[in-house]
Short mmCIF file of C-alpha atoms in Angstrom, two decimals:
data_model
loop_
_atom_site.label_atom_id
_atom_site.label_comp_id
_atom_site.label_asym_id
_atom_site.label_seq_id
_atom_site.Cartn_x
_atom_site.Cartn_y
_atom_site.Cartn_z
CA UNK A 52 78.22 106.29 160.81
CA UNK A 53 77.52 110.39 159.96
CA UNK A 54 75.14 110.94 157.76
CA UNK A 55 73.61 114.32 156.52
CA UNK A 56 71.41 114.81 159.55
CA UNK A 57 74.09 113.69 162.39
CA UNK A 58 74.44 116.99 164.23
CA UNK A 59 78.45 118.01 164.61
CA UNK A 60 80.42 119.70 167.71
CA UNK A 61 82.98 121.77 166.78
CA UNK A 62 84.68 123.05 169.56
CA UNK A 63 81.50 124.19 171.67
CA UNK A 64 79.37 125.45 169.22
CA UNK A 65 77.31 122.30 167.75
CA UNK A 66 75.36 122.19 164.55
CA UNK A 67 72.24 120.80 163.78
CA UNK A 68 73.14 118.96 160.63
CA UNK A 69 75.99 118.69 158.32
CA UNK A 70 74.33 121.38 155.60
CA UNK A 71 75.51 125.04 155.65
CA UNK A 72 75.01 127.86 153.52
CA UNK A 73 77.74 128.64 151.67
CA UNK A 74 79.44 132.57 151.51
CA UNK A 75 77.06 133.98 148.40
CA UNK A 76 78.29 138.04 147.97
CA UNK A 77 74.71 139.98 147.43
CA UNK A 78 75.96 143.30 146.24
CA UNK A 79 73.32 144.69 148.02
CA UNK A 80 75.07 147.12 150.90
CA UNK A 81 75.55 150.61 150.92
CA UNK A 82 78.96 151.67 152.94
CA UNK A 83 79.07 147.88 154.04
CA UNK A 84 76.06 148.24 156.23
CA UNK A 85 73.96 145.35 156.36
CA UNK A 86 69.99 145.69 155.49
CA UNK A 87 66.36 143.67 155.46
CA UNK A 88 67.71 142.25 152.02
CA UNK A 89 70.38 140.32 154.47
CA UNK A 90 67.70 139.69 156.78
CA UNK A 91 65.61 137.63 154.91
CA UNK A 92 68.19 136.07 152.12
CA UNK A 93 70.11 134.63 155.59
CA UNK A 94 67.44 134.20 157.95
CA UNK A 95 65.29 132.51 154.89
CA UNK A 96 68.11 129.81 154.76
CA UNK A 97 67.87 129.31 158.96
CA UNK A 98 64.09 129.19 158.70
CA UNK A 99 64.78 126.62 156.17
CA UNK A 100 66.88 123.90 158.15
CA UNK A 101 70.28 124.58 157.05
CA UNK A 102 72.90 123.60 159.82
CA UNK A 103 75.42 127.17 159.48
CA UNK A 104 74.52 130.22 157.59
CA UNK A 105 77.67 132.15 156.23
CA UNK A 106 77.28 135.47 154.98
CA UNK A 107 78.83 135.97 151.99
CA UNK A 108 82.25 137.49 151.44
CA UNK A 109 82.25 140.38 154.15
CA UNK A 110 85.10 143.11 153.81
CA UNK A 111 87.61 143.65 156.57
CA UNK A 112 88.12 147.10 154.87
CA UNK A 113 86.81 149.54 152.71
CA UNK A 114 89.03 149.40 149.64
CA UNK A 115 88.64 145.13 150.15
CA UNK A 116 85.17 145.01 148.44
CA UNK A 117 85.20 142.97 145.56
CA UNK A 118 81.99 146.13 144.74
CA UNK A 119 80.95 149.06 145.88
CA UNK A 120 78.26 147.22 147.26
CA UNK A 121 79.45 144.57 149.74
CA UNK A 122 78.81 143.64 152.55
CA UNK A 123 81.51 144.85 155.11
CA UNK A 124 82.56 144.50 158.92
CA UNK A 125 85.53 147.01 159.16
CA UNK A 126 83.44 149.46 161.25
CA UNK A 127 81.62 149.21 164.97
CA UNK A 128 78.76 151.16 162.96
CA UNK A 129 77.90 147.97 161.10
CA UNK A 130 77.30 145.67 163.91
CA UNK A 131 74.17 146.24 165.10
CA UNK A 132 72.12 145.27 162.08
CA UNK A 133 73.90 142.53 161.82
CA UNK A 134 73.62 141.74 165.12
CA UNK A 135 69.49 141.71 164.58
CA UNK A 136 69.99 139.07 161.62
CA UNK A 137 72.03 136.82 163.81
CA UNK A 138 69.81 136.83 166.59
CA UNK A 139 66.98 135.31 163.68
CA UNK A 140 69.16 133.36 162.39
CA UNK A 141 70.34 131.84 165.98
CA UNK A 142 66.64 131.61 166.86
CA UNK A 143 65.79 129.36 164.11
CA UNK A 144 68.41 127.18 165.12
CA UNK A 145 71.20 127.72 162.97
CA UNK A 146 74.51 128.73 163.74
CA UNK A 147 76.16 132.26 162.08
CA UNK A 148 79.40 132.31 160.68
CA UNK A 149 80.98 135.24 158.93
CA UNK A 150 83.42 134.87 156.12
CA UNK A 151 85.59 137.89 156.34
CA UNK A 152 87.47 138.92 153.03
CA UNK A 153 89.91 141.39 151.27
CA UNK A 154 89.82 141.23 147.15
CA UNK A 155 93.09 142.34 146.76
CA UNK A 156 93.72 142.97 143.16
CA UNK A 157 90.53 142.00 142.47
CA UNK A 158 88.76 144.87 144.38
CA UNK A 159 86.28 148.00 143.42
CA UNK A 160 84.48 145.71 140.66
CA UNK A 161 80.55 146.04 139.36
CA UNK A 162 78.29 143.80 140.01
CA UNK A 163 77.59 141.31 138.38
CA UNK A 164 74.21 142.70 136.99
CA UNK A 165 76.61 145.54 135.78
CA UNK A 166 78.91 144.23 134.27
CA UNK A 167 81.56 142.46 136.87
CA UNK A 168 84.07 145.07 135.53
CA UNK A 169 86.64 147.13 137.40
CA UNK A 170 84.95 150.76 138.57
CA UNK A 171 86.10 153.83 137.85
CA UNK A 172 86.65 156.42 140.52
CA UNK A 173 84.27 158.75 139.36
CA UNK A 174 81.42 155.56 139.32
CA UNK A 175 82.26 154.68 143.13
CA UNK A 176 85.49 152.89 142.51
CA UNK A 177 88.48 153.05 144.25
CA UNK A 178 92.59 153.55 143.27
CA UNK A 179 95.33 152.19 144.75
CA UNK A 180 94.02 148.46 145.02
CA UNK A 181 96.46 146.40 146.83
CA UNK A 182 98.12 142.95 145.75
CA UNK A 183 101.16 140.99 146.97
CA UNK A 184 103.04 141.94 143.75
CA UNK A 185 102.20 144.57 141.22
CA UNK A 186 100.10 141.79 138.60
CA UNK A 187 97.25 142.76 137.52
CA UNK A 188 94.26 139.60 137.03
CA UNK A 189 93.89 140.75 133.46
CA UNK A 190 94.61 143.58 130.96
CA UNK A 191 91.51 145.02 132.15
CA UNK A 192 91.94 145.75 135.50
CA UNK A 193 94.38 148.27 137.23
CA UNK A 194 98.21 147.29 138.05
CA UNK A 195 97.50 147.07 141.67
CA UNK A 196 99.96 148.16 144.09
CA UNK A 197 102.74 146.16 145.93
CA UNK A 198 102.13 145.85 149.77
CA UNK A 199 104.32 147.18 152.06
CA UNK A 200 105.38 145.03 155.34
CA UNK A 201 103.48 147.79 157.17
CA UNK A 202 100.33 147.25 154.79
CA UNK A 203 100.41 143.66 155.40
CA UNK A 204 100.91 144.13 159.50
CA UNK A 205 97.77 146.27 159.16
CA UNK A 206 95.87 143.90 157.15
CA UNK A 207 96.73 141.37 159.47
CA UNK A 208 95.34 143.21 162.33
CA UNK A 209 92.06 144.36 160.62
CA UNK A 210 91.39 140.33 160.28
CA UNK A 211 91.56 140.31 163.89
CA UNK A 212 89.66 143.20 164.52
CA UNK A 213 86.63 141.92 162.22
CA UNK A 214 87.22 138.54 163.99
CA UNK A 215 86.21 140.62 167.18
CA UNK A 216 83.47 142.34 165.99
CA UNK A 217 81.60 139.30 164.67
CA UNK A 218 81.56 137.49 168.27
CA UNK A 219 80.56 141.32 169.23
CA UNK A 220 77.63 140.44 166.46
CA UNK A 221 76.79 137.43 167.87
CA UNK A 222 78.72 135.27 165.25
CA UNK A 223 80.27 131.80 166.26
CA UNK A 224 81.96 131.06 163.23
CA UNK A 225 84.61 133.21 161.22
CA UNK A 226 85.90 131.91 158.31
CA UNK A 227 89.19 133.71 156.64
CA UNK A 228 89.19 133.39 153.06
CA UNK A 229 91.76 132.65 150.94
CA UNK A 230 90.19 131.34 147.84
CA UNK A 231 89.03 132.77 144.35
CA UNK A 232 91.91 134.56 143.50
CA UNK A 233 91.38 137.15 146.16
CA UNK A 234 94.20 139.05 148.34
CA UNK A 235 95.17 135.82 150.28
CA UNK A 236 95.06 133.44 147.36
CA UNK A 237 97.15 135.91 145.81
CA UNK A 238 99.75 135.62 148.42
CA UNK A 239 99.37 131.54 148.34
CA UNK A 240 99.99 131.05 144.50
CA UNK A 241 103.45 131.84 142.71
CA UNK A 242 101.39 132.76 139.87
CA UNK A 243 100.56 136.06 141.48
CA UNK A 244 103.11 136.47 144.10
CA UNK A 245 106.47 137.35 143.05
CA UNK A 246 108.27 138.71 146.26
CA UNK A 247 111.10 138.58 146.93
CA UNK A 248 111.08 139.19 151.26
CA UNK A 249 109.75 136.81 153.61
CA UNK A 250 106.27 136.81 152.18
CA UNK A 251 107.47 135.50 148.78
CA UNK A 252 108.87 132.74 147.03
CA UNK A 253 109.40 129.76 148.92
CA UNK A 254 106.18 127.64 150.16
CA UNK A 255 106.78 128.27 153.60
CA UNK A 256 107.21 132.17 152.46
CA UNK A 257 103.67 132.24 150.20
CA UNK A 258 101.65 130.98 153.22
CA UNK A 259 103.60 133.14 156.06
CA UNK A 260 100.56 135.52 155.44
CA UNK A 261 98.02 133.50 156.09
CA UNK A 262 99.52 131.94 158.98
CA UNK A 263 99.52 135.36 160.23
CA UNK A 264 96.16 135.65 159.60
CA UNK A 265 95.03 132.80 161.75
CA UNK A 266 97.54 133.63 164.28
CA UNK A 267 96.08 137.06 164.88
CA UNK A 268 91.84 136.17 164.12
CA UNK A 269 92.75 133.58 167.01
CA UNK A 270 94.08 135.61 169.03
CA UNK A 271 90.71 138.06 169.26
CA UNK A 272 88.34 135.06 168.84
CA UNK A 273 87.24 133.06 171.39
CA UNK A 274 88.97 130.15 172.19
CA UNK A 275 85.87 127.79 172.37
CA UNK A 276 84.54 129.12 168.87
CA UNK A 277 85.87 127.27 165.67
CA UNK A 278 87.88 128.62 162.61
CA UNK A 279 87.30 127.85 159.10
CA UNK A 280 89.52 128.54 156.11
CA UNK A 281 87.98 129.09 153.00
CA UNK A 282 91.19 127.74 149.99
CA UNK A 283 91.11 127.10 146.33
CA UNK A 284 92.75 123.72 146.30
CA UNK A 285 93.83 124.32 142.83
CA UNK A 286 94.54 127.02 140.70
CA UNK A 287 93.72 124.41 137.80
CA UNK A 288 96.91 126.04 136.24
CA UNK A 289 100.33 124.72 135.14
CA UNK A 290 102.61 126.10 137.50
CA UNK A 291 100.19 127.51 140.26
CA UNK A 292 98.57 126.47 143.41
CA UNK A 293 98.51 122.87 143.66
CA UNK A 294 96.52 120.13 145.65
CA UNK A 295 99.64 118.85 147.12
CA UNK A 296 100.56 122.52 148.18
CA UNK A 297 96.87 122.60 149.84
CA UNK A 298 97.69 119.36 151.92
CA UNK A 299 100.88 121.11 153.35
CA UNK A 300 98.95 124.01 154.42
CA UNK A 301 96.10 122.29 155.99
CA UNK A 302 99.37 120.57 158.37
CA UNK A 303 100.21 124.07 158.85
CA UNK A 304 96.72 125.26 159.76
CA UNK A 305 95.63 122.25 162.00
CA UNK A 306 98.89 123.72 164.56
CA UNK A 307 97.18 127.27 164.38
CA UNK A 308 94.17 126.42 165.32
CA UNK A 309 91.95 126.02 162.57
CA UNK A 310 89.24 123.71 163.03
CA UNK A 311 87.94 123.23 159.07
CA UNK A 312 89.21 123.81 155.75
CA UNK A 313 86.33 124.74 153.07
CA UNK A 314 87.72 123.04 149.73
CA UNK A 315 86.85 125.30 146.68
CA UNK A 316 88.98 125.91 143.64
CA UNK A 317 90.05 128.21 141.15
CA UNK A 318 89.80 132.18 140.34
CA UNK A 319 93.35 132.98 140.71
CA UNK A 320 93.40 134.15 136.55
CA UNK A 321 90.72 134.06 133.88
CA UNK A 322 90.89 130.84 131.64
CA UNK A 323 91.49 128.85 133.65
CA UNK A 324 90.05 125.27 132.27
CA UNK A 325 88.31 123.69 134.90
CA UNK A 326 86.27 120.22 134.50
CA UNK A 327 83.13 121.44 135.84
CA UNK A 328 80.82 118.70 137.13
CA UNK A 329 78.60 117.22 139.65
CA UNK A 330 80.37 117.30 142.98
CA UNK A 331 83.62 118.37 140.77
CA UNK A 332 85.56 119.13 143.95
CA UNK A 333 84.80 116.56 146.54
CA UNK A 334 88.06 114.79 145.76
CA UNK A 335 90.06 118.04 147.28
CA UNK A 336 88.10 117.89 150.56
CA UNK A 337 88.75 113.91 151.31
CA UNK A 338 92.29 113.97 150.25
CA UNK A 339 93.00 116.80 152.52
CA UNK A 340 91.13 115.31 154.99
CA UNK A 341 92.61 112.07 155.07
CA UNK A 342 95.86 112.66 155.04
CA UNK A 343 95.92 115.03 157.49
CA UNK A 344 92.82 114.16 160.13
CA UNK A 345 90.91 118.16 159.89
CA UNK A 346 87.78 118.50 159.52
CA UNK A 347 86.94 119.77 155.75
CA UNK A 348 83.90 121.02 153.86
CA UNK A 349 82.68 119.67 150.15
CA UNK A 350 81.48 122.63 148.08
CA UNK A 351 80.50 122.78 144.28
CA UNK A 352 77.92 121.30 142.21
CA UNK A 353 76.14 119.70 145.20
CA UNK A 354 72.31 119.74 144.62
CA UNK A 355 70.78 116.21 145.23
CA UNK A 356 70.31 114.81 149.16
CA UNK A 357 71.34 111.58 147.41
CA UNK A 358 74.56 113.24 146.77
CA UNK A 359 75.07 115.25 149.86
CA UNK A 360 74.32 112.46 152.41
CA UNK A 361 76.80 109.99 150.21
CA UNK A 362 79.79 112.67 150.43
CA UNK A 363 79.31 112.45 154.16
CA UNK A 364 78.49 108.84 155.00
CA UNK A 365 81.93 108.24 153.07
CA UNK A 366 83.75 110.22 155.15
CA UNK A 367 84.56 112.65 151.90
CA UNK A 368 83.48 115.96 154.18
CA UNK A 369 82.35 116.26 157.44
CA UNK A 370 80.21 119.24 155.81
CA UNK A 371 78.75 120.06 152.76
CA UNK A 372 78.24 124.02 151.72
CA UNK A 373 75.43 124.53 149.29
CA UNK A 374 75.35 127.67 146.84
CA UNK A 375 73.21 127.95 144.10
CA UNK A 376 71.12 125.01 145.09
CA UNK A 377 70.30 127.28 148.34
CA UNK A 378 69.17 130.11 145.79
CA UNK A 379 66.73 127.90 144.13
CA UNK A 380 65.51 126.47 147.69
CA UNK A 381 66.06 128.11 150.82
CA UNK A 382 63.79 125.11 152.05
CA UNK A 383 66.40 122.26 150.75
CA UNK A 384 67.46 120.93 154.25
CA UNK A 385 63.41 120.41 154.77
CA UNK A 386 63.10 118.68 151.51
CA UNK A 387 66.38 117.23 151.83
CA UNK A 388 65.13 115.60 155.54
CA UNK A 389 61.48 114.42 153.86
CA UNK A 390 63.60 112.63 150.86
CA UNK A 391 65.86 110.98 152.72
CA UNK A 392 63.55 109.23 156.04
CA UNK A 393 65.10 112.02 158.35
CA UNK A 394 63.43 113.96 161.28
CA UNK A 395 62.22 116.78 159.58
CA UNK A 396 62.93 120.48 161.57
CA UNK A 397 60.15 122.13 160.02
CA UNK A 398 59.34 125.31 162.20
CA UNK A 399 56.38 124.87 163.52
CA UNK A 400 54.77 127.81 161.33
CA UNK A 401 54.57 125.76 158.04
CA UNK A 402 54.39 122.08 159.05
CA UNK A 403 50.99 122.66 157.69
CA UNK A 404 52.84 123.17 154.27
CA UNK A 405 54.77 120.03 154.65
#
């Protein structure tokens, strides 16, 4: 039976343990460049025993930062930095997966320090932002504007071409996301797409984008190197996204070649009410994996070892992604190993402190 601490083969690239660290945006780049900041919030969580560090929501294009200050991968200029944090983290034992993004309508916003807000030109921001239909997320933010075929053929190919340039890195995971209400959630949900071509309202039309996606990351990313999707499995809104709709896609996903899906929820539109709780989402992650045999990940309100090791000795995940718990303990895998009778990977350097 898998427990927390089995180690897990995906494709070729095997991980440690079941624990990685989940995509956690640190509005902390300038131009998308990585910087030490990165360096020691990532390599921090390798030091500390996690299985897969993911950095945090990392911009396939400029005007696809959720901020002005994201992290971003749409240039060769940005590689080698990150190429020096994924050599630490890959020395400590941990594998490095990128999750590479585009906000869509949701795009050129403050941090959250400032405000979370939509940016002004003048302050940084950015004009047009791009969406599948012309709907804003709420009355204040922009109408973004509709995509043209030829802006979705070049989004699709700037997936692939940050796919490349994170094995150019040294990154062996890339993970496309299409959760949180950002560009490819946008195309998912009928909420916020309302096309009317082949990229718009039927099921099979919502998803054609995505499919895309995965067709062309695969195409530039190694064969023996796994792909994760990032989905919200609900839009926790009448008439949205649905769990049953996120079953159909993982079918569609598993013949593309994605290896996991990582099972978050919501962000599509504000008020959304969502039953917040302890492991709230765990139920998305082992029905999808059930009825259709991929791997999945269990994200959300996961903070005891207790917890974490149940979700995968029940066959619930195959992973768990940690978030906020990882902010409060870069060290939780070593705490996590000491609590529950496991072999403890402390790095040699602080066993003294253990």
């Amino acid at each position: 039976m898998a427990h927390l601490f089995t180690s897990l083969q995906i494709r070729d690239v095997s991980l440690r343990n079941r624990i990685m660290v989940s995509p956690m945006v640190q509005y902390s780049s300038v131009d998308g460049y990585a910087n030490d900041w990165h360096l020691v919030h990532l390599g921090s969580r390798a030091v500390g025993g996690a299985g897969a560090v993911l950095t945090g929501a990392t911009a396939i294009m400029p005007e696809g930062r959720i901020s002005p200050d994201d992290l971003g991968i749409w240039s060769d200029g940005h590689l080698e930095m990150l190429a020096r944090i994924f050599r630490f983290i890959e020395d400590q034992g941990a594998v490095v997966g990128v999750q590479l993004a585009h906000a869509g309508r949701k795009a050129g916003t403050s941090a959250p320090w400032k405000g979370g807000q939509p940016v002004d030109e003048s302050d940084g921001g950015w004009r047009p932002i791009y969406a599948p239909s012309a709907i804003p997320f709420d009355q204040t933010y922009p109408v973004p504007a509709t995509m043209t075929k030829e802006d979705i053929q070049r989004l699709i190919m700037a997936f692939a071409d940050a796919a490349r340039r994170v094995q150019e890195a040294g990154g062996r995971i890339v993970e496309i996301h299409a959760a949180h209400g950002y560009l490819i959630h946008q195309f998912l949900s009928p909420l916020s797409n309302h096309r009317d071509d082949e990229y718009g309202g039927t099921f099979i039309n919502r998803t054609r984008f995505l499919c895309e996606v995965v067709e062309s990351v695969r195409s530039k990313w190694p064969e023996s190197y796994p792909v994760f999707v990032r989905i919200s499995a609900t839009d926790w809104i009448e008439g949205g996204w649905t769990l049953e709709d996120s079953v159909a896609l993982a079918k569609q996903l598993i013949g593309l070649g994605v290896d996991v899906v990582d099972c978050s929820s919501g962000g599509l539109l504000p008020g959304a009410k969502i039953p917040i709780g302890a492991g709230y989402q765990v139920p998305f992650a082992e029905r999808i994996r059930r009825e259709t045999n991929i791997l999945t990940a269990a994200v959300g309100l996961i903070t005891a070892p207790e917890q974490a090791d149940q979700i995968i000795r029940t066959g619930n995940a195959d992973l768990v992604l940690l978030g906020r718990e990882f902010l409060r303990d870069p060290y939780w895998p070593l705490h996590a190993a000491i609590r529950l009778g496991e072999e403890n990977p402390v790095p040699k350097q602080y066993k003294r402190g253990f």
